Coordinates of C-alpha atoms (C1' of nucleotides) in Angstrom, one line a residue:
Chain A
M1253 CA -19.3 18.9 -11.4
E1254 CA -18.7 15.2 -12.3
E1255 CA -21.9 13.6 -13.5
R1256 CA -23.2 10.4 -12.1
N1257 CA -22.9 7.3 -14.2
D1258 CA -25.6 4.7 -14.2
Q1259 CA -24.2 2.8 -11.2
M1260 CA -23.8 5.9 -9.1
Q1261 CA -27.3 6.9 -10.0
V1262 CA -28.7 3.6 -8.7
R1263 CA -26.8 3.9 -5.5
W1264 CA -27.8 7.5 -5.0
E1265 CA -31.4 6.6 -5.3
K1266 CA -31.0 3.9 -2.7
L1267 CA -29.4 6.6 -0.4
Q1268 CA -32.5 8.8 -0.9
R1269 CA -34.7 5.9 0.1
W1270 CA -32.5 5.3 3.2
R1271 CA -32.8 8.9 4.2
E1272 CA -36.6 8.7 3.9
G1273 CA -36.9 5.4 5.8
S1274 CA -34.7 5.9 8.8
R1275 CA -31.9 8.0 10.2
A1276 CA -29.2 7.6 7.6
Y1277 CA -25.5 7.4 8.6
P1278 CA -26.3 6.2 12.1
N1279 CA -23.5 6.1 14.8
T1280 CA -25.1 3.8 17.3
F1281 CA -23.8 0.4 16.2
R1282 CA -20.9 -0.9 18.3
R1283 CA -18.7 -3.8 17.3
D1284 CA -17.2 -6.3 19.8
A1285 CA -14.9 -8.2 17.4
E1286 CA -12.8 -7.9 14.3
A1287 CA -12.6 -10.3 11.4
G1288 CA -8.9 -11.1 11.5
D1289 CA -8.9 -11.6 15.3
L1290 CA -11.8 -14.1 14.9
Q1291 CA -10.0 -15.9 12.1
R1292 CA -6.9 -16.4 14.4
R1293 CA -9.0 -17.2 17.5
C1294 CA -11.0 -19.9 15.7
A1295 CA -8.2 -21.3 13.5
D1296 CA -8.2 -24.6 15.5
M1297 CA -11.9 -24.9 16.0
D1298 CA -13.8 -27.3 13.7
A1299 CA -17.5 -27.3 12.9
A1300 CA -18.3 -29.4 15.9
A1301 CA -16.3 -27.3 18.3
L1302 CA -18.0 -24.1 17.1
E1303 CA -21.4 -25.8 17.6
Q1304 CA -20.6 -26.9 21.1
E1305 CA -19.3 -23.5 22.2
P1306 CA -21.2 -20.9 20.1
I1307 CA -19.3 -17.7 19.6
S1308 CA -21.4 -14.6 18.8
A1309 CA -19.8 -11.5 17.4
R1310 CA -20.7 -8.0 16.2
L1311 CA -18.6 -6.8 13.3
G1312 CA -18.4 -3.6 11.3
G1313 CA -16.9 -3.5 7.8
R1314 CA -17.3 -3.2 4.1
L1315 CA -19.2 -5.5 1.9
M1316 CA -16.7 -6.8 -0.6
T1317 CA -18.2 -9.7 -2.5
R1318 CA -21.6 -11.3 -2.5
R1319 CA -23.0 -14.6 -3.7
V1320 CA -26.8 -14.6 -3.7
M1321 CA -28.5 -18.0 -4.1
G1322 CA -32.2 -17.2 -3.8
K1323 CA -33.2 -17.4 -0.2
A1324 CA -29.7 -17.6 1.2
S1325 CA -26.5 -15.8 0.5
F1326 CA -22.8 -15.6 1.3
A1327 CA -20.9 -12.4 1.4
D1328 CA -17.4 -11.2 2.5
L1329 CA -17.0 -8.5 5.1
Q1330 CA -13.7 -6.7 5.2
D1331 CA -12.5 -4.7 8.2
G1332 CA -9.2 -3.2 9.3
S1333 CA -8.0 -6.6 10.5
G1334 CA -9.0 -8.9 7.7
R1335 CA -12.0 -10.6 6.2
L1336 CA -14.8 -12.9 7.3
Q1337 CA -17.5 -14.7 5.3
L1338 CA -21.1 -13.9 6.2
F1339 CA -24.0 -16.3 5.7
L1340 CA -27.4 -14.8 5.5
S1341 CA -30.7 -16.7 5.0
R1342 CA -34.2 -15.4 4.6
D1343 CA -35.5 -17.8 7.2
E1344 CA -33.1 -16.8 9.9
L1345 CA -32.9 -13.1 9.1
G1346 CA -36.5 -12.5 8.3
E1347 CA -38.0 -11.4 5.0
G1348 CA -37.5 -7.6 5.5
A1349 CA -33.9 -7.8 6.6
Y1350 CA -33.0 -10.3 3.9
A1351 CA -34.6 -8.0 1.2
Q1352 CA -32.6 -5.1 2.7
F1353 CA -29.4 -7.2 2.4
K1354 CA -30.1 -7.8 -1.2
E1355 CA -30.4 -4.1 -1.8
L1356 CA -27.0 -3.4 -0.5
D1357 CA -24.2 -2.6 -2.9
L1358 CA -20.6 -3.8 -2.9
G1359 CA -18.6 -1.3 -0.9
D1360 CA -21.3 -0.5 1.6
V1361 CA -20.2 -0.2 5.2
I1362 CA -22.4 -2.4 7.4
G1363 CA -22.7 -3.7 10.9
V1364 CA -23.7 -7.3 11.5
E1365 CA -24.3 -9.5 14.5
G1366 CA -24.3 -13.3 14.4
T1367 CA -22.9 -16.6 15.4
L1368 CA -19.8 -18.3 14.1
F1369 CA -19.9 -21.6 12.3
R1370 CA -18.0 -23.6 9.6
T1371 CA -19.4 -24.2 6.2
K1372 CA -19.3 -27.5 4.4
A1373 CA -16.1 -26.3 2.7
G1374 CA -14.7 -25.6 6.2
E1375 CA -14.7 -21.8 5.9
L1376 CA -15.2 -19.9 9.1
S1377 CA -18.4 -17.8 8.6
L1378 CA -20.8 -15.7 10.6
R1379 CA -24.5 -16.7 10.5
V1380 CA -26.0 -13.2 10.5
H1381 CA -29.1 -12.5 12.5
F1382 CA -28.9 -8.7 12.5
L1383 CA -27.8 -6.4 9.8
Q1384 CA -27.6 -2.6 9.5
L1385 CA -26.4 -0.2 6.8
L1386 CA -23.9 2.3 8.4
A1387 CA -22.6 4.2 5.4
K1388 CA -23.5 4.0 1.7
A1389 CA -20.9 3.5 -1.0
L1390 CA -22.1 5.8 -3.6
R1391 CA -19.2 5.0 -5.9
P1392 CA -18.6 1.4 -7.2
L1393 CA -15.3 -0.3 -6.2
P1394 CA -12.8 -1.5 -8.7
E1395 CA -13.1 -5.0 -10.1
K1396 CA -13.0 -7.6 -7.4
W1397 CA -10.4 -9.9 -8.9
H1398 CA -7.9 -7.6 -10.7
G1399 CA -8.4 -4.7 -8.3
L1400 CA -7.0 -1.3 -9.1
S1401 CA -4.0 -1.3 -11.4
D1402 CA -3.8 2.2 -12.7
A1403 CA -0.9 3.7 -10.7
E1404 CA -2.1 7.2 -10.9
T1405 CA -5.5 6.3 -9.5
R1406 CA -3.9 4.2 -6.8
F1407 CA -1.9 7.2 -5.5
R1408 CA -4.5 9.9 -6.1
Q1409 CA -7.3 7.9 -4.5
R1410 CA -5.2 6.0 -1.9
Y1411 CA -8.4 5.3 0.0
V1412 CA -9.6 3.2 -2.8
D1413 CA -6.2 1.5 -3.2
L1414 CA -6.3 0.7 0.5
I1415 CA -9.8 -0.8 0.3
V1416 CA -8.9 -3.2 -2.6
T1417 CA -5.2 -3.8 -2.5
E1418 CA -4.0 -6.2 0.2
Q1419 CA -0.3 -5.4 -0.7
T1420 CA -0.8 -1.7 -0.1
R1421 CA -2.3 -2.4 3.4
R1422 CA 0.7 -4.6 4.1
T1423 CA 3.2 -2.1 2.9
F1424 CA 1.9 0.6 5.3
Q1425 CA 1.8 -1.9 8.2
I1426 CA 5.4 -2.6 7.5
R1427 CA 6.1 1.1 7.5
S1428 CA 4.4 1.5 10.8
A1429 CA 6.2 -1.4 12.4
T1430 CA 9.5 -0.2 11.0
V1431 CA 9.2 3.3 12.5
A1432 CA 8.0 1.8 15.8
A1433 CA 11.0 -0.5 16.0
L1434 CA 13.5 2.3 15.3
R1435 CA 11.9 4.5 17.9
Q1436 CA 11.8 1.7 20.4
G1437 CA 15.4 0.7 19.7
L1438 CA 16.6 4.2 20.3
A1439 CA 14.4 4.7 23.3
A1440 CA 15.8 1.5 24.8
A1441 CA 19.3 3.0 24.3
R1442 CA 18.2 6.0 26.3
F1443 CA 17.9 8.4 23.3
T1444 CA 15.6 11.4 23.7
E1445 CA 13.1 12.1 20.9
V1446 CA 12.8 15.8 19.9
E1447 CA 11.2 18.0 17.3
T1448 CA 13.2 20.8 15.7
P1449 CA 12.1 23.5 13.3
M1450 CA 10.7 22.5 9.9
M1451 CA 10.8 26.2 8.9
Q1452 CA 14.4 27.5 9.1
P1453 CA 15.9 30.9 8.4
I1454 CA 19.0 29.1 7.2
P1455 CA 18.5 25.7 5.7
G1456 CA 21.5 23.6 6.8
G1457 CA 22.7 20.1 7.4
A1458 CA 22.8 18.9 3.8
T1459 CA 23.6 20.1 0.3
A1460 CA 20.3 20.4 -1.5
K1461 CA 18.0 22.9 -3.0
P1462 CA 15.4 24.1 -0.5
F1463 CA 11.8 25.2 -0.8
V1464 CA 11.4 28.9 0.0
T1465 CA 8.5 30.5 1.8
H1466 CA 7.8 33.8 3.4
H1467 CA 6.6 34.8 6.8
H1468 CA 4.4 37.8 6.4
A1469 CA 4.3 39.2 9.9
L1470 CA 8.1 39.1 10.2
D1471 CA 8.6 39.9 6.6
M1472 CA 11.3 37.3 6.3
T1473 CA 12.3 34.5 4.0
L1474 CA 12.0 31.0 5.5
Y1475 CA 13.1 27.7 4.1
L1476 CA 11.5 24.3 4.6
R1477 CA 14.3 22.3 6.2
I1478 CA 16.5 20.0 4.1
A1479 CA 17.8 18.3 7.3
P1480 CA 17.5 18.7 11.1
E1481 CA 21.2 18.2 11.6
L1482 CA 22.4 21.5 12.8
Y1483 CA 19.5 21.9 15.3
L1484 CA 20.1 18.4 16.7
K1485 CA 23.8 19.2 17.2
R1486 CA 22.9 22.4 19.0
L1487 CA 21.0 20.1 21.4
V1488 CA 24.1 18.0 21.9
V1489 CA 25.9 21.2 22.8
G1490 CA 23.1 21.8 25.3
G1491 CA 23.6 18.5 27.0
V1492 CA 21.0 16.3 25.3
E1493 CA 23.7 13.7 24.7
R1494 CA 21.6 11.1 23.0
V1495 CA 19.0 12.7 20.8
F1496 CA 17.0 11.7 17.8
E1497 CA 14.2 13.0 15.5
I1498 CA 12.0 11.2 13.0
N1499 CA 10.4 13.8 10.7
R1500 CA 10.0 15.2 7.3
N1501 CA 12.7 16.8 5.2
F1502 CA 11.9 18.8 2.0
R1503 CA 14.1 19.1 -1.0
N1504 CA 13.2 21.1 -4.1
E1505 CA 14.4 18.6 -6.6
G1506 CA 13.2 16.2 -9.2
I1507 CA 10.6 13.5 -8.6
S1508 CA 11.5 9.9 -9.4
T1509 CA 11.1 6.3 -8.1
R1510 CA 13.6 7.2 -5.4
H1511 CA 12.8 10.8 -4.7
N1512 CA 9.7 12.6 -3.3
P1513 CA 9.9 16.3 -2.5
E1514 CA 9.1 15.5 1.1
F1515 CA 10.5 12.4 2.7
T1516 CA 11.1 11.1 6.2
M1517 CA 14.4 10.9 7.9
L1518 CA 15.6 9.5 11.1
E1519 CA 18.6 11.4 12.5
W1520 CA 20.3 10.5 15.8
Y1521 CA 23.3 12.0 17.6
E1522 CA 25.3 10.3 20.3
A1523 CA 27.9 12.2 22.3
Y1524 CA 31.2 10.5 23.3
A1525 CA 30.8 8.1 20.3
D1526 CA 32.5 7.9 16.9
Y1527 CA 31.5 6.7 13.5
H1528 CA 32.4 3.1 14.3
I1529 CA 29.9 3.0 17.1
A1530 CA 27.4 4.8 14.8
M1531 CA 27.8 2.0 12.2
D1532 CA 27.2 -0.7 14.8
R1533 CA 24.0 1.0 16.0
T1534 CA 22.9 1.5 12.4
E1535 CA 23.3 -2.2 11.7
Q1536 CA 21.5 -3.1 14.9
L1537 CA 18.6 -0.8 14.2
I1538 CA 18.0 -2.1 10.7
R1539 CA 18.2 -5.6 11.8
A1540 CA 15.7 -4.9 14.6
A1541 CA 13.4 -3.1 12.2
A1542 CA 13.4 -6.1 9.8
Q1543 CA 12.7 -8.5 12.6
A1544 CA 9.8 -6.4 13.9
A1545 CA 8.3 -5.7 10.5
L1546 CA 8.9 -9.0 8.8
G1547 CA 9.8 -11.5 11.5
Q1548 CA 13.1 -12.2 9.8
T1549 CA 16.4 -10.7 8.8
K1550 CA 17.0 -12.5 5.5
I1551 CA 14.9 -10.7 3.1
V1552 CA 14.2 -10.6 -0.6
Y1553 CA 14.2 -7.3 -2.5
Q1554 CA 13.0 -7.4 -6.1
G1555 CA 14.1 -11.0 -6.5
Q1556 CA 17.5 -10.4 -4.8
E1557 CA 18.2 -12.2 -1.5
I1558 CA 19.6 -9.8 1.0
D1559 CA 21.1 -10.8 4.3
L1560 CA 20.7 -8.3 7.1
E1561 CA 21.8 -10.9 9.7
G1562 CA 25.5 -11.1 9.2
A1563 CA 27.9 -8.2 9.9
F1564 CA 27.7 -5.6 7.2
A1565 CA 30.8 -5.2 4.9
R1566 CA 32.9 -2.2 5.5
L1567 CA 35.3 -0.7 2.9
S1568 CA 36.6 2.6 1.9
V1569 CA 35.5 4.7 -1.0
A1570 CA 38.9 4.2 -2.6
E1571 CA 38.8 0.4 -2.1
A1572 CA 35.3 0.3 -3.6
V1573 CA 36.2 2.4 -6.6
R1574 CA 39.2 0.2 -7.3
A1575 CA 37.2 -3.0 -6.9
Y1576 CA 34.8 -1.9 -9.7
N1577 CA 37.4 -0.1 -11.8
P1578 CA 40.4 -2.4 -12.0
D1579 CA 42.1 -0.1 -14.5
L1580 CA 42.7 2.5 -11.7
R1581 CA 45.7 2.2 -9.5
A1582 CA 45.5 2.8 -5.8
K1583 CA 48.2 5.4 -5.9
N1584 CA 46.3 7.4 -8.6
L1585 CA 43.1 7.8 -6.7
R1586 CA 44.0 11.3 -5.6
D1587 CA 45.5 12.3 -8.9
P1588 CA 43.2 14.9 -10.4
E1589 CA 44.4 14.2 -13.9
V1590 CA 43.9 10.5 -13.8
L1591 CA 40.4 11.0 -12.2
A1592 CA 39.6 13.6 -14.9
A1593 CA 40.5 11.1 -17.6
K1594 CA 38.3 8.4 -16.0
L1595 CA 35.4 10.8 -15.8
Q1596 CA 35.8 11.7 -19.4
E1597 CA 35.8 8.0 -20.3
L1598 CA 32.5 7.7 -18.3
G1599 CA 31.0 10.6 -20.2
M1600 CA 30.9 12.9 -17.2
P1601 CA 33.4 15.8 -17.9
V1602 CA 34.9 17.5 -14.9
Q1603 CA 33.3 20.7 -13.8
A1604 CA 35.0 23.8 -12.5
G1605 CA 36.0 23.6 -8.9
W1606 CA 36.0 19.8 -8.6
G1607 CA 39.0 18.6 -6.5
W1608 CA 40.1 15.0 -6.4
G1609 CA 37.5 14.2 -3.7
K1610 CA 34.6 15.4 -5.8
R1611 CA 36.0 13.6 -8.8
L1612 CA 36.4 10.4 -6.9
I1613 CA 32.9 10.5 -5.5
E1614 CA 31.4 11.1 -9.0
I1615 CA 33.2 8.0 -10.2
F1616 CA 32.0 6.1 -7.1
E1617 CA 28.4 7.1 -7.7
K1618 CA 28.6 6.2 -11.4
T1619 CA 30.4 2.9 -11.2
V1620 CA 29.9 1.4 -7.7
E1621 CA 26.7 2.5 -5.9
T1622 CA 24.2 0.3 -7.8
Q1623 CA 26.5 -2.7 -7.5
L1624 CA 26.3 -2.7 -3.7
L1625 CA 23.4 -5.1 -3.2
Q1626 CA 24.4 -6.7 0.2
P1627 CA 24.6 -4.3 3.1
T1628 CA 27.9 -2.4 2.8
F1629 CA 29.3 0.5 4.8
I1630 CA 31.5 2.7 2.6
I1631 CA 33.9 4.8 4.7
E1632 CA 36.6 7.4 4.4
Y1633 CA 34.7 10.0 2.3
P1634 CA 36.8 12.8 1.0
T1635 CA 36.7 15.9 3.2
E1636 CA 35.9 18.0 0.1
V1637 CA 32.4 16.4 -0.1
S1638 CA 31.8 16.1 3.6
P1639 CA 31.5 19.7 5.0
L1640 CA 30.1 18.6 8.4
A1641 CA 32.2 15.5 9.1
R1642 CA 35.3 15.3 11.2
A1643 CA 38.5 15.0 9.3
N1644 CA 40.5 11.8 9.9
D1645 CA 43.3 12.2 12.4
A1646 CA 45.9 10.3 10.3
D1647 CA 44.7 11.5 6.9
P1648 CA 42.8 14.8 7.0
E1649 CA 41.9 14.7 3.3
V1650 CA 39.2 12.1 4.2
T1651 CA 36.7 12.1 7.0
D1652 CA 35.5 9.7 9.6
R1653 CA 32.3 9.2 7.7
F1654 CA 30.2 6.3 6.3
E1655 CA 27.3 5.8 4.0
L1656 CA 25.4 2.5 4.1
F1657 CA 24.3 0.9 0.8
I1658 CA 21.8 -1.9 0.5
A1659 CA 20.2 -3.1 -2.8
G1660 CA 22.2 -0.5 -4.7
R1661 CA 20.8 2.5 -2.8
E1662 CA 22.0 4.8 -0.1
L1663 CA 20.2 4.1 3.1
A1664 CA 22.1 6.0 5.8
N1665 CA 24.9 8.6 6.1
G1666 CA 26.8 9.1 9.3
F1667 CA 30.0 10.4 10.7
S1668 CA 32.1 11.5 13.6
E1669 CA 30.9 15.1 13.9
L1670 CA 33.0 18.1 13.2
N1671 CA 33.1 19.9 16.6
D1672 CA 36.0 22.2 16.0
P1673 CA 34.3 25.7 15.5
E1674 CA 37.3 27.1 13.5
D1675 CA 37.4 24.1 11.2
Q1676 CA 33.6 24.3 10.8
A1677 CA 33.8 28.0 10.0
E1678 CA 36.4 27.4 7.3
R1679 CA 34.2 24.6 5.7
F1680 CA 31.2 27.0 5.7
Q1681 CA 33.4 29.6 4.0
A1682 CA 34.3 27.1 1.3
Q1683 CA 30.6 26.4 0.8
V1684 CA 29.8 30.1 0.5
L1685 CA 32.4 30.3 -2.2
A1686 CA 30.9 27.4 -4.0
K1687 CA 27.5 29.0 -3.8
E1688 CA 28.9 32.2 -5.2
A1689 CA 30.4 30.2 -8.0
G1690 CA 26.9 29.0 -8.9
D1691 CA 26.3 25.8 -6.9
D1692 CA 22.8 26.4 -5.7
E1693 CA 23.0 23.3 -3.5
A1694 CA 25.9 24.6 -1.5
M1695 CA 25.4 25.4 2.1
F1696 CA 24.7 28.7 3.8
Y1697 CA 27.0 30.1 6.5
D1698 CA 25.3 29.5 9.8
H1699 CA 26.8 31.9 12.4
D1700 CA 24.6 30.7 15.2
Y1701 CA 25.7 27.2 14.7
I1702 CA 29.4 28.3 14.9
R1703 CA 28.5 30.2 18.1
A1704 CA 27.0 27.0 19.5
L1705 CA 30.1 25.0 18.7
E1706 CA 32.2 27.7 20.4
Y1707 CA 30.5 26.7 23.7
G1708 CA 32.1 23.2 23.1
M1709 CA 30.3 20.2 21.6
P1710 CA 31.4 16.9 23.0
P1711 CA 32.9 14.5 20.6
T1712 CA 29.8 13.1 18.9
A1713 CA 28.7 10.7 16.1
G1714 CA 25.6 11.2 14.1
V1715 CA 23.6 9.3 11.5
G1716 CA 20.8 10.1 9.1
M1717 CA 18.7 7.3 7.8
G1718 CA 16.1 7.5 5.0
I1719 CA 13.0 5.9 6.3
D1720 CA 11.2 5.7 3.0
R1721 CA 14.1 3.8 1.4
L1722 CA 14.3 1.5 4.4
V1723 CA 10.6 0.7 4.0
M1724 CA 11.0 0.2 0.3
L1725 CA 13.6 -2.4 1.1
L1726 CA 11.6 -4.2 3.8
A1727 CA 8.3 -4.0 1.9
D1728 CA 10.0 -5.1 -1.3
Q1729 CA 8.7 -2.0 -3.2
P1730 CA 10.5 -0.6 -6.2
S1731 CA 9.2 2.9 -5.9
I1732 CA 9.2 5.5 -3.1
R1733 CA 5.6 6.3 -4.1
E1734 CA 4.6 2.9 -3.0
V1735 CA 5.7 3.6 0.6
I1736 CA 4.4 7.1 0.9
L1737 CA 0.6 7.2 1.5
F1738 CA 0.0 10.4 -0.5
P1739 CA 3.0 10.9 -2.8
H1740 CA 3.4 14.2 -4.5
L1741 CA 1.3 14.4 -7.8
R1742 CA 0.5 17.0 -10.3
P1743 CA -2.8 18.7 -9.5
E1744 CA -5.8 16.9 -10.9
Q1745 CA -7.3 18.4 -14.1
A1746 CA -10.6 20.1 -13.4
Chain B
rG1482 C1' 15.6 17.7 -20.9
rG1483 C1' 16.1 12.8 -24.1
rG1484 C1' 14.1 7.9 -25.3
rG1485 C1' 10.4 3.8 -24.8
rG1486 C1' 5.4 2.4 -23.4
rU1487 C1' 0.4 3.8 -22.7
rG1488 C1' -4.7 6.4 -22.8
rU1489 C1' -11.3 2.3 -25.3
rA1490 C1' -17.7 1.2 -20.3
rG1491 C1' -17.5 2.2 -13.0
rC1492 C1' -12.9 -1.5 -12.9
rU1493 C1' -9.5 -5.1 -15.7
rC1494 C1' -8.6 -5.4 -20.7
rA1495 C1' -9.5 -7.1 -26.2
rG1496 C1' -10.3 -4.6 -30.8
rU1497 C1' -7.0 -8.3 -37.1
rC1498 C1' -5.8 -5.2 -43.4
rG1499 C1' -9.1 1.5 -42.2
rG1500 C1' -15.4 -1.0 -43.1
rU1501 C1' -21.9 -1.4 -37.7
rA1502 C1' -17.2 -0.4 -30.7
rG1503 C1' -16.5 -5.8 -27.7
rA1504 C1' -15.5 -9.4 -23.3
rG1505 C1' -15.2 -10.4 -18.0
rC1506 C1' -16.3 -8.3 -13.4
rA1507 C1' -19.6 -4.6 -11.6
rG1508 C1' -25.0 -2.7 -12.7
rC1509 C1' -30.3 -3.6 -13.9
rG1510 C1' -34.6 -7.7 -14.4
rG1511 C1' -35.4 -12.8 -13.3
rC1512 C1' -34.1 -18.3 -11.3
rC1513 C1' -31.4 -20.5 -7.4
rU1514 C1' -30.8 -22.4 0.8
rU1515 C1' -23.4 -24.2 1.6
rU1516 C1' -21.3 -20.4 -2.1
rU1517 C1' -16.2 -18.6 -2.0
rA1518 C1' -13.5 -15.1 -9.1
rA1519 C1' -20.7 -19.0 -7.3
rG1520 C1' -23.9 -20.6 -11.5
rC1521 C1' -27.9 -20.0 -15.3
rC1522 C1' -31.4 -16.7 -18.5
rG1523 C1' -32.2 -11.8 -20.1
rU1524 C1' -30.6 -6.6 -20.4
rG1525 C1' -28.8 -1.2 -20.1
rG1526 C1' -24.2 1.4 -20.2
rG1527 C1' -19.1 4.6 -24.8
rU1528 C1' -16.8 12.5 -26.2
rC1529 C1' -12.3 5.3 -28.1
rG1530 C1' -7.5 11.5 -23.8
rA1531 C1' -8.2 16.5 -26.8
rG1532 C1' -7.8 19.1 -31.4
rG1533 C1' -6.6 19.0 -36.5
rG1534 C1' -5.5 16.2 -41.2
rU1535 C1' -5.9 12.1 -45.0
rU1536 C1' -10.1 9.1 -46.7
rC1537 C1' -16.4 7.4 -49.5
rA1538 C1' -15.2 5.6 -44.4
rA1539 C1' -10.6 6.6 -38.6
rA1540 C1' -10.4 3.6 -31.9
rU1541 C1' -7.2 2.1 -36.1
rC1542 C1' -3.1 6.0 -40.6
rC1543 C1' -0.5 11.2 -40.2
rC1544 C1' 0.4 15.9 -37.3
rU1545 C1' 0.0 18.9 -32.8
rC1546 C1' -1.1 19.0 -27.8
rC1547 C1' -2.4 16.8 -22.9
rG1548 C1' -2.2 13.0 -19.0
rC1549 C1' 0.0 8.7 -17.0
rU1550 C1' 4.1 5.4 -16.7
rC1551 C1' 9.1 3.3 -17.1
rC1552 C1' 14.3 4.1 -18.4
rC1553 C1' 18.3 7.6 -19.0
rA1554 C1' 20.5 12.5 -17.7

RNA sequence: GGGGGUGUAGCUCAGUCGGUAGAGCAGCGGCCUUUUAAGCCGUGGGUCGAGGGUUCAAAUCCCUCCGCUCCCA
């Protein structure tokens, strides 16, 4: 049991007096206004205007700062929409209520009623004539000026962070607006939103290490999903021709500024479309999200201006690798020996089983990815590293696939879907061999998915978009933990 | 896994060459009826992450461990 410090002790004693004096923690106060709304509504009203047409308001919120000047005081009340200054005077409030105000602590949740006016300095304020304590803050808030800077405390006690850090509130507003805009954009294009299993007997749709759990009644192993892909494509087989899901994926891998074990993905599938159409839609959705969340499509990420307005660049993996590795010749980009030499030079020796495709992608990830600051679609991914994508008609060693990079990070991955069940079965078989060779990220063979494809899946394009990374971009946040309300942390020491 | 940074009051942070542990905010007691990081006077609050070592003396130097954080793999 954590012991109370001196400040908590004082507050706790006040709580005991509150309990004795009246019904503590009442739920009878009702508000009829919010601070931010009043600020906007009165933005153009000067002192005289407010005097002529008095506006009264009942507000609930948290006492954030206080300036007591003997028989009159100012205070700042913060609610979910913003802040408003309160003015309280002994003469208007009465001796008892004013004394009660002075006994409040910073952080207390209160209800107030009063009339709006402007101070000499011109600040919109509420002249309070009624005041009620609604919930006691037994713990002191962080410092009013510097706020909370310890990252661990900010994530562990996100509620405190949200109280005192304006930027955190803003980030999660952007997140909400972003997701809403994506949902709305897809709904407007007549996509159907669905929910598919989070617990899967065969984790598919991506190459990643899954979390494993166990169902006791059925005595079976289940995996938390690493992607919804194979279920969504089953729905396309079933005739849900435009389908999407926004939900969590789980990957049992490292934690970093870009990775959280659970993260949010948008995936959508569109029948009778190809990856070019998917790229167009990706571009439109991101633009619409920026517009909705920020009101603009030219944004700044970590000091770098990024233009989401113009058409996104499109170039092939091979072109991109050559652009950043001028020593490589175009004709050599499928030569395993040349690629092996390059990898050696980069300090990444070739591993067993890597064909030219895997070798090229390793070079791409090492030398190109982080350079792609402006929105860029990279296309023509090697078939070897794209087990679910449709092979290109003219050049079956690459696929009709793209990944979108912005600010040096992958934001989306999409392709014309592989809907040939025999081809898909062969790709699964290759993954099984890779798994047997020791690649624990390789895919499982999913017989039911093959069976679904055997009923015939229309030609389809699909896209997966990382919502957390998109929000990082739009909210100008360097770490994924800044855009996840409760990021994964080690358990707190007892 | 490797490297860097960091851990001191509720919060944000100082702490020099090893010599009595500090400031601001917050708190507590006062003064103050237009402040807005309000101001003024007074005042309480510390397992200096943990353990060990060196020393007359350790927040400070050394060792081990733990946490957090950033970069790299």
